[in-house]
Amino acid sequence: MDKIVVEGGVPLRGSVRVSGAKNAALPAIAAALLAEGDHVVRNVPDLADVRTMGRLLAHMGCAVERSADRHTQHVRVPSTVKAEAPYELVKTMRASVVVLGPLLARWGRARVSLPGGCAIGARPIDQHLKGLAALGAEIRLEHGYVEAQVPRGRLRGTTFTFDGQTVTGTENVMMAAALAEGRTILRNCAREPEVTDLAAALRRMGARIEGAGQDEIRVEGVERLRPLDHAVIPDRIEAGTFLLAGALPGCDVTVTGCTPPELEALVEKLRAAGAEVGEVPGGLRVRGPARPRPTDVRTAPHPGFPTDMQAQMMVLLCLADGSSRITETVFENRFMHVQELLRLGADITVEGKTAVVRGVPALSGAPVMASDLRASAALVLAGLAARGTTEVLRVYHLDRGYERIEEKLEPLGARISRVRA
Ligand code: EPZ
């Protein structure tokens, strides 16, 4: 198992390019199940999770291949598939659940393992199942699996309101509605850019979808879809993570290949913390203040402050000259990184959904343990800011969502390496 070793205290300088978005690539690859034939998904990041989605489709009988540069995914969907997502694969990546909607819509049946627990929260899929049942699917839970079928053979359009905004829930039901009979109106939808990108991918397959990115999505079902050829959007969370690195004291980093409007909530908080952030051709440039200012942050569904940036933002506020309150409203257990930041000399107390972060002049390096994907990115950022050596253990979490992060940070001057633990 690898660990990441960081010699901190070196101000970062230079430019870094973001990869394609993990959370756009996964549903786009799953969307291939909606149509027989040869599909191409471009600008795919080279990540463990993307490989898992490939294995999942291969398990169903699809031929899955990566281009030599590993950023284009080819999927050949046969005339019949094994409509099953086994526990062995789903337990490693809960996003596997987005195969459920396409399987039901295209093949009229699906057996998909329930994802099970997660470090950051309970993360039930009740809204996915309610939405698919509203489209006419019969669903029962048995032996840890969702057993679903469409008695009429084809799903039927309907009006459905999500009880709470869910990203993959919106994606699952939207994909299913694309092949349903008649019109579907979905309300209280997630508005994340990845949802909008999936709708764009589905329209390229011949789907009729309006309103993605807004509260209400309208889908006119079609008989069949054609194979996909789509390039996914850049990864705004990877971009945000590099912007946070550039906002650390004394740093000056340009993040290219990102989409600035998708990062507005984060940029607003970076400016409030004293960082200079400006648009440059092809991206954003950020310069860190000598000492960050305290600022309060409250996570929320898009366009609010992304929960996937909460841990990374906490690192910056650990160094502020004063106290900040970070309130996590999306997931109920997403402060696992706090205990590890305390090991680096941070001063944080958690009260329910809120962490009170009292800024300290400096952090000091130590061995720390990653608990989930974004927490591990935060620990790498903390290591960059800390004096001395930080070792981040369990980096398999990091590799699920960041493409060789050490190779992207090193050219910025970071003293960072990956070594066998
Ligand atoms: C997506 O997860 C992302 N994953 C997550 O990114 C991200 O943190 C999350 O959206 C929120 O932005 C992918 O896109 C693959 P939700 P998802 O359903 O869809 C509750 C990362 O780091 N809920 O929007 O699983 C749920 O428990 C990952 O890349 C229900 O109660 O998140 C949570 O509290 C981590 N019932 C809230 O809604 C449901 O049926 C939002 O979850 C579904 C969700």
Short mmCIF file of C-alpha atoms and ligand atoms in Angstrom, two decimals:
data_model
loop_
_atom_site.label_atom_id
_atom_site.label_comp_id
_atom_site.label_asym_id
_atom_site.label_seq_id
_atom_site.Cartn_x
_atom_site.Cartn_y
_atom_site.Cartn_z
CA MET A 1 0.00 0.00 0.00
CA ASP A 2 1.28 3.47 -0.85
CA LYS A 3 1.62 6.58 1.25
CA ILE A 4 2.18 10.17 0.23
CA VAL A 5 5.12 11.96 1.86
CA VAL A 6 5.14 15.77 1.88
CA GLU A 7 7.93 18.11 3.00
CA GLY A 8 5.91 21.20 3.74
CA GLY A 9 6.51 24.93 3.89
CA VAL A 10 7.37 25.48 0.21
CA PRO A 11 5.17 28.16 -1.46
CA LEU A 12 3.63 26.72 -4.64
CA ARG A 13 4.11 28.54 -7.93
CA GLY A 14 2.98 27.77 -11.46
CA SER A 15 0.16 26.29 -13.47
CA VAL A 16 -1.73 22.99 -13.17
CA ARG A 17 -4.33 21.48 -15.50
CA VAL A 18 -7.43 19.66 -14.29
CA SER A 19 -8.61 16.30 -15.58
CA GLY A 20 -12.10 15.29 -16.63
CA ALA A 21 -14.70 15.04 -13.86
CA LYS A 22 -15.00 11.70 -12.05
CA ASN A 23 -18.60 12.48 -11.09
CA ALA A 24 -19.51 13.22 -14.72
CA ALA A 25 -17.59 10.28 -16.22
CA LEU A 26 -19.20 7.61 -14.01
CA PRO A 27 -22.86 8.30 -14.98
CA ALA A 28 -21.87 8.93 -18.62
CA ILE A 29 -20.25 5.48 -18.83
CA ALA A 30 -23.32 3.92 -17.16
CA ALA A 31 -25.54 5.71 -19.71
CA ALA A 32 -24.03 3.45 -22.38
CA LEU A 33 -26.31 0.70 -21.06
CA LEU A 34 -29.24 2.65 -22.56
CA ALA A 35 -28.33 1.66 -26.13
CA GLU A 36 -26.79 -1.27 -27.97
CA GLY A 37 -23.60 -0.50 -29.92
CA ASP A 38 -20.23 1.23 -29.71
CA HIS A 39 -20.00 4.13 -27.26
CA VAL A 40 -17.14 6.59 -26.68
CA VAL A 41 -16.67 8.66 -23.52
CA ARG A 42 -13.83 11.20 -23.80
CA ASN A 43 -11.81 13.29 -21.32
CA VAL A 44 -12.26 10.49 -18.78
CA PRO A 45 -9.92 10.76 -15.75
CA ASP A 46 -7.59 7.81 -15.11
CA LEU A 47 -8.94 6.86 -11.70
CA ALA A 48 -9.70 3.73 -9.67
CA ASP A 49 -13.44 4.52 -9.68
CA VAL A 50 -13.55 4.79 -13.47
CA ARG A 51 -11.84 1.40 -13.73
CA THR A 52 -14.43 -0.01 -11.33
CA MET A 53 -17.27 1.25 -13.53
CA GLY A 54 -15.54 -0.41 -16.48
CA ARG A 55 -15.35 -3.70 -14.59
CA LEU A 56 -19.02 -3.40 -13.71
CA LEU A 57 -20.06 -3.05 -17.37
CA ALA A 58 -17.70 -5.87 -18.35
CA HIS A 59 -19.42 -8.04 -15.73
CA MET A 60 -22.70 -7.33 -17.57
CA GLY A 61 -21.23 -8.54 -20.85
CA CYS A 62 -20.03 -5.24 -22.35
CA ALA A 63 -16.63 -4.95 -24.04
CA VAL A 64 -14.79 -2.14 -22.26
CA GLU A 65 -11.52 -0.68 -23.53
CA ARG A 66 -9.32 2.35 -22.70
CA SER A 67 -7.32 4.34 -25.20
CA ALA A 68 -3.52 4.29 -24.94
CA ASP A 69 -3.55 7.69 -23.18
CA ARG A 70 -6.17 6.21 -20.79
CA HIS A 71 -8.54 9.20 -21.22
CA THR A 72 -10.99 7.75 -23.71
CA GLN A 73 -13.30 4.90 -22.73
CA HIS A 74 -14.80 2.66 -25.40
CA VAL A 75 -17.83 0.55 -24.44
CA ARG A 76 -19.48 -2.00 -26.76
CA VAL A 77 -22.95 -2.89 -25.44
CA PRO A 78 -24.26 -6.22 -26.83
CA SER A 79 -27.85 -7.08 -27.77
CA THR A 80 -28.39 -8.72 -24.36
CA VAL A 81 -26.71 -7.95 -21.02
CA LYS A 82 -26.55 -9.58 -17.61
CA ALA A 83 -28.51 -6.93 -15.74
CA GLU A 84 -26.64 -7.34 -12.47
CA ALA A 85 -24.30 -5.21 -10.33
CA PRO A 86 -22.71 -7.56 -7.77
CA TYR A 87 -21.87 -6.65 -4.17
CA GLU A 88 -18.15 -7.30 -4.80
CA LEU A 89 -18.02 -4.28 -7.13
CA VAL A 90 -20.71 -2.06 -5.63
CA LYS A 91 -19.14 -2.24 -2.16
CA THR A 92 -15.98 -0.61 -3.59
CA MET A 93 -17.88 2.25 -5.26
CA ARG A 94 -21.39 3.31 -4.22
CA ALA A 95 -21.76 5.33 -7.45
CA SER A 96 -22.29 1.94 -9.13
CA VAL A 97 -25.95 2.47 -8.26
CA VAL A 98 -26.31 4.67 -11.38
CA VAL A 99 -26.55 1.56 -13.53
CA LEU A 100 -29.99 0.86 -12.01
CA GLY A 101 -31.99 3.42 -14.03
CA PRO A 102 -30.42 2.52 -17.43
CA LEU A 103 -30.81 -1.24 -16.84
CA LEU A 104 -34.47 -0.89 -15.90
CA ALA A 105 -35.26 1.48 -18.76
CA ARG A 106 -33.46 -0.49 -21.47
CA TRP A 107 -33.72 -4.10 -20.29
CA GLY A 108 -36.79 -4.01 -18.00
CA ARG A 109 -35.01 -5.70 -15.09
CA ALA A 110 -32.08 -5.13 -12.75
CA ARG A 111 -30.40 -6.77 -9.78
CA VAL A 112 -28.17 -4.21 -8.10
CA SER A 113 -26.46 -4.59 -4.76
CA LEU A 114 -27.37 -2.00 -2.14
CA PRO A 115 -24.29 0.20 -1.61
CA GLY A 116 -24.11 -0.27 2.21
CA GLY A 117 -22.61 2.20 4.67
CA CYS A 118 -20.11 4.99 3.96
CA ALA A 119 -17.60 6.90 6.11
CA ILE A 120 -19.27 10.26 5.45
CA GLY A 121 -22.88 9.29 6.15
CA ALA A 122 -25.73 6.78 5.88
CA ARG A 123 -26.30 7.67 2.22
CA PRO A 124 -29.56 5.76 1.57
CA ILE A 125 -30.91 5.40 -2.01
CA ASP A 126 -34.61 5.66 -1.11
CA GLN A 127 -35.10 8.59 -3.48
CA HIS A 128 -33.63 6.63 -6.40
CA LEU A 129 -36.02 3.76 -5.71
CA LYS A 130 -39.05 6.04 -5.18
CA GLY A 131 -38.38 7.81 -8.48
CA LEU A 132 -37.97 4.55 -10.42
CA ALA A 133 -41.09 3.09 -8.80
CA ALA A 134 -43.00 6.24 -9.83
CA LEU A 135 -41.98 5.45 -13.43
CA GLY A 136 -43.58 2.03 -13.05
CA ALA A 137 -40.80 -0.23 -11.78
CA GLU A 138 -41.60 -2.94 -9.26
CA ILE A 139 -38.85 -2.93 -6.64
CA ARG A 140 -38.10 -5.16 -3.70
CA LEU A 141 -35.08 -5.43 -1.48
CA GLU A 142 -33.81 -8.95 -0.91
CA HIS A 143 -30.56 -10.36 0.46
CA GLY A 144 -28.85 -6.99 0.20
CA TYR A 145 -29.94 -6.47 -3.39
CA VAL A 146 -32.41 -4.24 -5.19
CA GLU A 147 -34.46 -6.64 -7.30
CA ALA A 148 -36.37 -4.58 -9.86
CA GLN A 149 -38.43 -5.17 -12.97
CA VAL A 150 -40.85 -3.41 -15.27
CA PRO A 151 -44.00 -5.54 -15.46
CA ARG A 152 -45.36 -3.56 -18.41
CA GLY A 153 -42.06 -4.02 -20.25
CA ARG A 154 -41.61 -0.26 -20.57
CA LEU A 155 -41.43 2.49 -17.96
CA ARG A 156 -44.13 5.17 -18.14
CA GLY A 157 -43.64 8.95 -17.85
CA THR A 158 -44.87 10.65 -14.67
CA THR A 159 -44.39 13.66 -12.40
CA PHE A 160 -42.08 13.03 -9.45
CA THR A 161 -40.72 15.32 -6.75
CA PHE A 162 -37.57 14.32 -4.86
CA ASP A 163 -37.93 14.71 -1.09
CA GLY A 164 -34.37 16.00 -1.00
CA GLN A 165 -31.87 16.98 -3.70
CA THR A 166 -29.78 13.99 -4.70
CA VAL A 167 -27.15 14.07 -7.45
CA THR A 168 -27.01 10.41 -8.46
CA GLY A 169 -30.72 10.04 -7.67
CA THR A 170 -31.55 12.74 -10.21
CA GLU A 171 -29.14 11.14 -12.70
CA ASN A 172 -30.63 7.64 -12.25
CA VAL A 173 -34.26 8.72 -12.68
CA MET A 174 -33.46 11.12 -15.54
CA MET A 175 -31.69 8.29 -17.45
CA ALA A 176 -34.65 5.97 -16.88
CA ALA A 177 -37.15 8.61 -18.00
CA ALA A 178 -35.24 9.05 -21.29
CA LEU A 179 -36.65 5.71 -22.55
CA ALA A 180 -40.00 5.82 -20.72
CA GLU A 181 -43.28 6.15 -22.55
CA GLY A 182 -44.49 9.75 -22.51
CA ARG A 183 -43.44 12.80 -20.55
CA THR A 184 -41.71 12.91 -17.16
CA ILE A 185 -41.43 16.00 -14.97
CA LEU A 186 -38.87 15.77 -12.16
CA ARG A 187 -38.91 18.38 -9.42
CA ASN A 188 -36.53 19.35 -6.60
CA CYS A 189 -33.72 18.01 -8.76
CA ALA A 190 -30.03 18.30 -8.03
CA ARG A 191 -28.52 21.15 -10.07
CA GLU A 192 -24.89 20.07 -10.07
CA PRO A 193 -22.91 20.65 -13.31
CA GLU A 194 -22.45 16.87 -13.54
CA VAL A 195 -26.24 16.46 -13.85
CA THR A 196 -26.28 19.06 -16.63
CA ASP A 197 -23.40 17.29 -18.37
CA LEU A 198 -25.20 13.94 -18.21
CA ALA A 199 -28.29 15.51 -19.77
CA ALA A 200 -26.07 16.83 -22.57
CA ALA A 201 -24.64 13.33 -23.07
CA LEU A 202 -28.14 11.82 -23.19
CA ARG A 203 -29.28 14.41 -25.73
CA ARG A 204 -26.32 13.36 -27.90
CA MET A 205 -27.82 9.86 -27.75
CA GLY A 206 -31.16 11.24 -28.97
CA ALA A 207 -32.88 11.88 -25.63
CA ARG A 208 -35.28 14.80 -25.25
CA ILE A 209 -34.42 16.53 -21.99
CA GLU A 210 -34.93 20.14 -20.89
CA GLY A 211 -34.19 21.98 -17.67
CA ALA A 212 -31.12 20.08 -16.40
CA GLY A 213 -29.24 22.32 -13.98
CA GLN A 214 -32.49 23.76 -12.71
CA ASP A 215 -34.99 22.64 -10.08
CA GLU A 216 -37.33 21.07 -12.67
CA ILE A 217 -36.23 18.67 -15.43
CA ARG A 218 -38.65 17.70 -18.25
CA VAL A 219 -38.06 14.50 -20.25
CA GLU A 220 -39.99 13.39 -23.32
CA GLY A 221 -39.35 9.63 -23.53
CA VAL A 222 -38.17 8.11 -26.83
CA GLU A 223 -38.37 4.54 -28.20
CA ARG A 224 -34.62 4.05 -28.49
CA LEU A 225 -31.33 5.86 -28.13
CA ARG A 226 -28.18 5.75 -30.27
CA PRO A 227 -24.64 5.10 -29.05
CA LEU A 228 -22.93 7.87 -27.11
CA ASP A 229 -19.93 9.95 -28.13
CA HIS A 230 -19.33 12.57 -25.45
CA ALA A 231 -16.48 14.41 -23.75
CA VAL A 232 -17.13 14.95 -20.04
CA ILE A 233 -16.69 18.31 -18.30
CA PRO A 234 -13.58 19.25 -16.31
CA ASP A 235 -13.43 18.23 -12.64
CA ARG A 236 -14.52 21.26 -10.60
CA ILE A 237 -13.65 19.53 -7.33
CA GLU A 238 -10.12 18.74 -8.48
CA ALA A 239 -9.91 22.35 -9.71
CA GLY A 240 -11.17 23.58 -6.34
CA THR A 241 -8.59 21.46 -4.54
CA PHE A 242 -5.77 23.06 -6.55
CA LEU A 243 -7.26 26.52 -5.96
CA LEU A 244 -7.11 25.79 -2.23
CA ALA A 245 -3.47 24.77 -2.62
CA GLY A 246 -2.83 28.09 -4.36
CA ALA A 247 -4.64 30.02 -1.60
CA LEU A 248 -2.24 28.73 1.06
CA PRO A 249 0.05 31.47 2.42
CA GLY A 250 2.61 32.74 -0.09
CA CYS A 251 1.37 30.58 -2.98
CA ASP A 252 0.55 31.66 -6.55
CA VAL A 253 -1.13 29.00 -8.70
CA THR A 254 -3.02 29.05 -11.98
CA VAL A 255 -5.57 26.27 -12.51
CA THR A 256 -6.26 25.66 -16.20
CA GLY A 257 -8.94 23.68 -17.97
CA CYS A 258 -11.56 24.49 -15.29
CA THR A 259 -14.92 26.30 -15.74
CA PRO A 260 -14.93 29.39 -13.48
CA PRO A 261 -18.75 29.81 -13.17
CA GLU A 262 -18.92 26.32 -11.60
CA LEU A 263 -16.53 27.48 -8.86
CA GLU A 264 -18.24 30.73 -7.83
CA ALA A 265 -19.22 29.64 -4.31
CA LEU A 266 -15.67 28.51 -3.58
CA VAL A 267 -14.04 31.60 -5.13
CA GLU A 268 -16.28 33.82 -3.03
CA LYS A 269 -15.01 32.11 0.15
CA LEU A 270 -11.37 32.20 -0.98
CA ARG A 271 -11.69 35.96 -1.49
CA ALA A 272 -13.37 36.32 1.90
CA ALA A 273 -10.37 34.53 3.39
CA GLY A 274 -8.07 37.08 1.78
CA ALA A 275 -6.89 35.24 -1.33
CA GLU A 276 -6.64 37.08 -4.64
CA VAL A 277 -8.55 35.14 -7.30
CA GLY A 278 -8.86 36.25 -10.90
CA GLU A 279 -9.90 34.79 -14.23
CA VAL A 280 -7.07 34.20 -16.71
CA PRO A 281 -7.25 32.73 -20.21
CA GLY A 282 -8.24 29.09 -19.78
CA GLY A 283 -8.76 29.19 -16.05
CA LEU A 284 -8.30 30.87 -12.67
CA ARG A 285 -5.25 32.30 -10.89
CA VAL A 286 -5.11 32.38 -7.10
CA ARG A 287 -2.59 34.03 -4.78
CA GLY A 288 -2.60 33.23 -1.12
CA PRO A 289 -2.50 35.94 1.57
CA ALA A 290 0.37 36.12 4.11
CA ARG A 291 -2.23 34.98 6.66
CA PRO A 292 -5.81 33.93 5.78
CA ARG A 293 -8.75 35.77 7.30
CA PRO A 294 -11.36 33.75 9.22
CA THR A 295 -14.65 33.18 7.36
CA ASP A 296 -17.72 31.07 7.96
CA VAL A 297 -18.68 28.36 5.46
CA ARG A 298 -21.93 26.43 5.10
CA THR A 299 -22.09 23.56 2.61
CA ALA A 300 -25.17 23.17 0.39
CA PRO A 301 -26.25 21.55 -2.88
CA HIS A 302 -25.06 23.36 -6.04
CA PRO A 303 -24.84 26.31 -6.56
CA GLY A 304 -24.07 26.44 -2.82
CA PHE A 305 -20.63 25.72 -1.32
CA PRO A 306 -19.79 22.12 -2.31
CA THR A 307 -19.54 19.56 0.48
CA ASP A 308 -16.71 17.97 -1.55
CA MET A 309 -14.63 21.13 -0.85
CA GLN A 310 -15.41 21.36 2.88
CA ALA A 311 -12.35 19.47 4.17
CA GLN A 312 -9.94 21.28 1.88
CA MET A 313 -11.37 24.69 2.88
CA MET A 314 -10.96 23.73 6.54
CA VAL A 315 -7.19 23.42 6.03
CA LEU A 316 -6.94 27.04 4.88
CA LEU A 317 -9.04 28.23 7.82
CA CYS A 318 -6.81 26.28 10.23
CA LEU A 319 -4.17 28.95 9.43
CA ALA A 320 -6.46 32.00 9.72
CA ASP A 321 -5.92 34.82 12.22
CA GLY A 322 -9.16 34.12 14.07
CA SER A 323 -12.09 31.69 14.34
CA SER A 324 -14.28 30.31 11.55
CA ARG A 325 -17.41 28.14 11.67
CA ILE A 326 -17.82 25.40 9.07
CA THR A 327 -21.32 23.89 8.91
CA GLU A 328 -21.77 20.64 6.98
CA THR A 329 -25.42 20.33 5.87
CA VAL A 330 -25.23 17.64 3.14
CA PHE A 331 -23.65 14.66 4.92
CA GLU A 332 -24.07 13.84 8.57
CA ASN A 333 -20.57 12.49 9.27
CA ARG A 334 -18.12 14.47 7.17
CA PHE A 335 -15.66 15.71 9.78
CA MET A 336 -13.45 12.60 9.92
CA HIS A 337 -10.46 14.74 8.84
CA VAL A 338 -10.71 16.88 12.00
CA GLN A 339 -8.95 14.37 14.25
CA GLU A 340 -6.10 14.08 11.74
CA LEU A 341 -5.76 17.88 11.41
CA LEU A 342 -5.52 18.06 15.21
CA ARG A 343 -2.51 15.74 14.90
CA LEU A 344 -0.91 18.45 12.70
CA GLY A 345 -1.46 21.06 15.41
CA ALA A 346 -4.81 22.51 14.29
CA ASP A 347 -7.30 23.80 16.88
CA ILE A 348 -10.81 22.59 15.98
CA THR A 349 -13.88 21.54 17.98
CA VAL A 350 -16.94 19.91 16.46
CA GLU A 351 -20.41 20.75 17.78
CA GLY A 352 -22.99 18.70 15.91
CA LYS A 353 -22.98 19.81 12.24
CA THR A 354 -20.56 22.68 12.90
CA ALA A 355 -16.81 22.70 13.31
CA VAL A 356 -15.31 25.72 15.06
CA VAL A 357 -11.84 26.29 13.62
CA ARG A 358 -9.56 28.54 15.67
CA GLY A 359 -6.66 29.55 13.43
CA VAL A 360 -3.06 28.78 14.45
CA PRO A 361 0.13 30.44 13.14
CA ALA A 362 1.48 27.17 11.71
CA LEU A 363 0.89 23.42 11.36
CA SER A 364 3.59 20.83 12.01
CA GLY A 365 4.04 17.67 9.99
CA ALA A 366 3.10 14.18 11.31
CA PRO A 367 1.83 10.83 10.02
CA VAL A 368 -1.94 11.04 9.34
CA MET A 369 -4.63 8.64 8.12
CA ALA A 370 -7.03 9.28 5.23
CA SER A 371 -10.67 8.26 5.89
CA ASP A 372 -12.32 9.22 2.61
CA LEU A 373 -11.56 10.77 -0.76
CA ARG A 374 -11.84 14.49 0.03
CA ALA A 375 -10.42 14.13 3.55
CA SER A 376 -7.28 12.63 2.00
CA ALA A 377 -6.93 15.61 -0.36
CA ALA A 378 -7.24 17.94 2.63
CA LEU A 379 -4.45 16.08 4.45
CA VAL A 380 -2.16 16.49 1.44
CA LEU A 381 -2.90 20.24 1.42
CA ALA A 382 -2.24 20.41 5.17
CA GLY A 383 1.07 18.62 4.61
CA LEU A 384 2.02 21.22 1.97
CA ALA A 385 1.39 24.01 4.51
CA ALA A 386 2.90 22.28 7.56
CA ARG A 387 6.49 22.56 8.76
CA GLY A 388 8.44 19.33 8.41
CA THR A 389 7.28 15.98 7.09
CA THR A 390 3.70 14.75 6.76
CA GLU A 391 2.91 11.18 5.75
CA VAL A 392 -0.60 10.54 4.44
CA LEU A 393 -1.55 6.89 4.84
CA ARG A 394 -4.32 4.95 3.02
CA VAL A 395 -3.92 6.95 -0.18
CA TYR A 396 -6.12 4.49 -2.04
CA HIS A 397 -8.86 6.91 -1.00
CA LEU A 398 -7.06 9.69 -2.88
CA ASP A 399 -6.55 7.62 -6.03
CA ARG A 400 -10.28 7.14 -6.34
CA GLY A 401 -10.72 10.79 -7.25
CA TYR A 402 -7.35 12.42 -8.06
CA GLU A 403 -5.24 11.41 -11.05
CA ARG A 404 -1.65 11.05 -9.65
CA ILE A 405 -1.98 14.20 -7.53
CA GLU A 406 1.72 14.16 -6.57
CA GLU A 407 2.72 14.38 -10.27
CA LYS A 408 0.48 17.45 -10.64
CA LEU A 409 1.73 19.21 -7.49
CA GLU A 410 5.47 18.54 -7.93
CA PRO A 411 5.88 20.91 -10.94
CA LEU A 412 4.43 23.65 -8.68
CA GLY A 413 7.42 23.16 -6.40
CA ALA A 414 5.81 20.79 -3.91
CA ARG A 415 8.22 18.38 -2.22
CA ILE A 416 5.87 15.44 -2.48
CA SER A 417 6.34 11.78 -3.33
CA ARG A 418 4.49 8.49 -3.30
CA VAL A 419 6.27 5.66 -1.50
CA ARG A 420 5.43 2.11 -0.48
CA ALA A 421 4.05 2.19 3.10
C1 EPZ B 1 -22.76 12.77 -5.26
O1 EPZ B 1 -23.04 11.70 -4.36
C2 EPZ B 1 -21.25 12.76 -5.48
N1 EPZ B 1 -20.85 11.48 -6.01
C3 EPZ B 1 -20.56 13.00 -4.13
O2 EPZ B 1 -19.16 13.10 -4.36
C4 EPZ B 1 -21.03 14.33 -3.55
O3 EPZ B 1 -20.49 14.49 -2.26
C5 EPZ B 1 -22.56 14.34 -3.44
O4 EPZ B 1 -23.16 14.04 -4.71
C6 EPZ B 1 -23.10 15.69 -2.99
O5 EPZ B 1 -22.67 16.70 -3.82
C7 EPZ B 1 -21.05 11.24 -7.34
O6 EPZ B 1 -21.56 12.04 -8.10
C8 EPZ B 1 -20.59 9.92 -7.84
P1 EPZ B 1 -26.55 12.80 -2.91
P2 EPZ B 1 -24.55 11.20 -4.12
O7 EPZ B 1 -27.45 11.68 -3.30
O8 EPZ B 1 -25.33 11.35 -5.36
C9 EPZ B 1 -29.18 12.02 0.99
C10 EPZ B 1 -16.88 12.65 -4.07
O9 EPZ B 1 -16.14 13.01 -3.14
N2 EPZ B 1 -29.92 11.04 0.15
O10 EPZ B 1 -26.67 14.08 -3.62
O11 EPZ B 1 -24.45 9.86 -3.50
C11 EPZ B 1 -27.72 11.59 1.22
O12 EPZ B 1 -27.62 10.70 2.30
C12 EPZ B 1 -18.29 12.14 -3.73
O13 EPZ B 1 -16.57 12.67 -5.26
C13 EPZ B 1 -31.04 10.42 0.69
O14 EPZ B 1 -31.39 10.63 1.85
O15 EPZ B 1 -25.04 12.26 -3.04
C14 EPZ B 1 -27.04 12.92 1.47
O16 EPZ B 1 -27.18 13.29 2.80
C15 EPZ B 1 -18.49 11.95 -2.27
N3 EPZ B 1 -31.71 9.54 -0.09
C16 EPZ B 1 -27.80 13.87 0.56
O17 EPZ B 1 -29.04 13.24 0.25
C17 EPZ B 1 -31.34 9.26 -1.39
O18 EPZ B 1 -31.97 8.43 -2.06
C18 EPZ B 1 -27.08 14.20 -0.76
O19 EPZ B 1 -26.65 12.99 -1.33
C19 EPZ B 1 -30.22 9.90 -1.90
C20 EPZ B 1 -29.51 10.80 -1.12
#
